[in-house]
Amino acid sequence: MEERKMMKALRLNAPNDFEVTEVPVPVAGESEVLCKVESVSICGTDPHIIKGEFPGVWPQEFPLIPGHEWAGTVVELGDKAADFGWKVGDRVCGIANLGCGHCKNCMEGRFTICLNYGKPRIHKMYGHISQGAYAEYMAVNIRAISKIPDYMDFDVACQMDTMSIAMHMIERSNFEVGDDVLVSGAGPQGMMSVIIFKAMGARNVYCAGSGVRLKKCEELGAIPIDYTKEDVAETIMKYTNGAGVKRVVECTGTAKGVYASCWSVARGGAIATVGFPAGDVPMPVRHLVMDEISFNGSRANPNTLDKAIVIASQHLDDVKNLVTHVFPLTEYPKAYEVFTKRLDNSIRVVVKP
Ligand SMILES: [Zn+2]
Ligand SMILES: [Zn+2]
């Protein structure tokens, strides 16, 4: 029997029990490539997965190699990858979701709401259900990666999963050039949204948040609203002469953020949300009905990865500046602490396998 090579990987053995250890290098299957992982960004979802907050779902079973916001280089081609134009040496970045490719939603391009979600033989979600990127190598389906330009470094490229989620949310808000917009929440999704809205020709980009993160959004071109000091909806109405903003992207996942979004949006406008409240939150439904306001859920990043790469490639410094810390994978516990405790004003924390 051929001896399998070993690699370093972060293995989650049980909730809150993780270690950097040696595991076999995966094999690229049909329509897959094996990638040398160069950079992985810690996602806000990772700590929830690590703490075991989605039992039986993310992951369905232990152990799991988490990590899904990654970039790297193709080193081996599985069967058929070459037929689709992939080459050894291609520089790529990846996303978490891989739909089954065959259900009605996947056929319509809405693969993040695949109807076969969570069936491990036909559906994958890297770093959540399927083996992920906190490893030296990763086998990944070619539908879950895109090429990146030569001049985009891997620490920027591994931000593209997040950025393409913001891009999808903005599309779900039905944004059009010249719209006034509110970014509700100044975390990474909010920051990415500010970059994209500015690049796509929003008129005024307001951002509600607080502290250094709001300051960062202001540096990126947003008009800041400190929700700890002023009422967000009232301030928006003041700025817009009572009209409200045409589009809101909701990234706080709090009842307060949702409520402020509902009362900041203009008649006939739309709210799109990636915010993920812990439970149900009250909404002013009469107002949404009477003013024909759309409230659109937005899940992950179907077909927006290439768009995010284009925006980022034209705003490299803005994206790069969000990466505040870089650690080797072997120091994952330290990286995890810096990220979860927001030590040293951390925003995006990258690990290098
Ligand atoms: Zn993520
Ligand atoms: Zn599907």
mmCIF file of C-alpha atoms and ligand atoms in Angstrom, residues 41-46 68-69 96 128 161-162 165 348, ligand 1:
data_model
loop_
_atom_site.group_PDB
_atom_site.id
_atom_site.type_symbol
_atom_site.label_atom_id
_atom_site.label_comp_id
_atom_site.label_asym_id
_atom_site.label_seq_id
_atom_site.Cartn_x
_atom_site.Cartn_y
_atom_site.Cartn_z
ATOM 1 C CA SER A 41 -8.727 34.090 7.776
ATOM 2 C CA ILE A 42 -10.491 33.353 11.043
ATOM 3 C CA CYS A 43 -14.232 33.781 10.492
ATOM 4 C CA GLY A 44 -16.702 34.948 13.114
ATOM 5 C CA THR A 45 -18.442 31.595 12.662
ATOM 6 C CA ASP A 46 -15.320 29.592 13.559
ATOM 7 C CA HIS A 68 -13.157 28.086 5.162
ATOM 8 C CA GLU A 69 -11.815 31.543 4.271
ATOM 9 C CA ALA A 96 -17.279 27.327 2.083
ATOM 10 C CA HIS A 128 -18.320 23.401 8.666
ATOM 11 C CA ASP A 161 -15.127 34.507 1.103
ATOM 12 C CA THR A 162 -16.202 37.264 3.505
ATOM 13 C CA ILE A 165 -20.844 37.398 1.283
ATOM 14 C CA ARG A 348 -9.090 40.128 10.431
HETATM 15 ZN ZN ZN B 1 -16.820 32.727 7.090
#
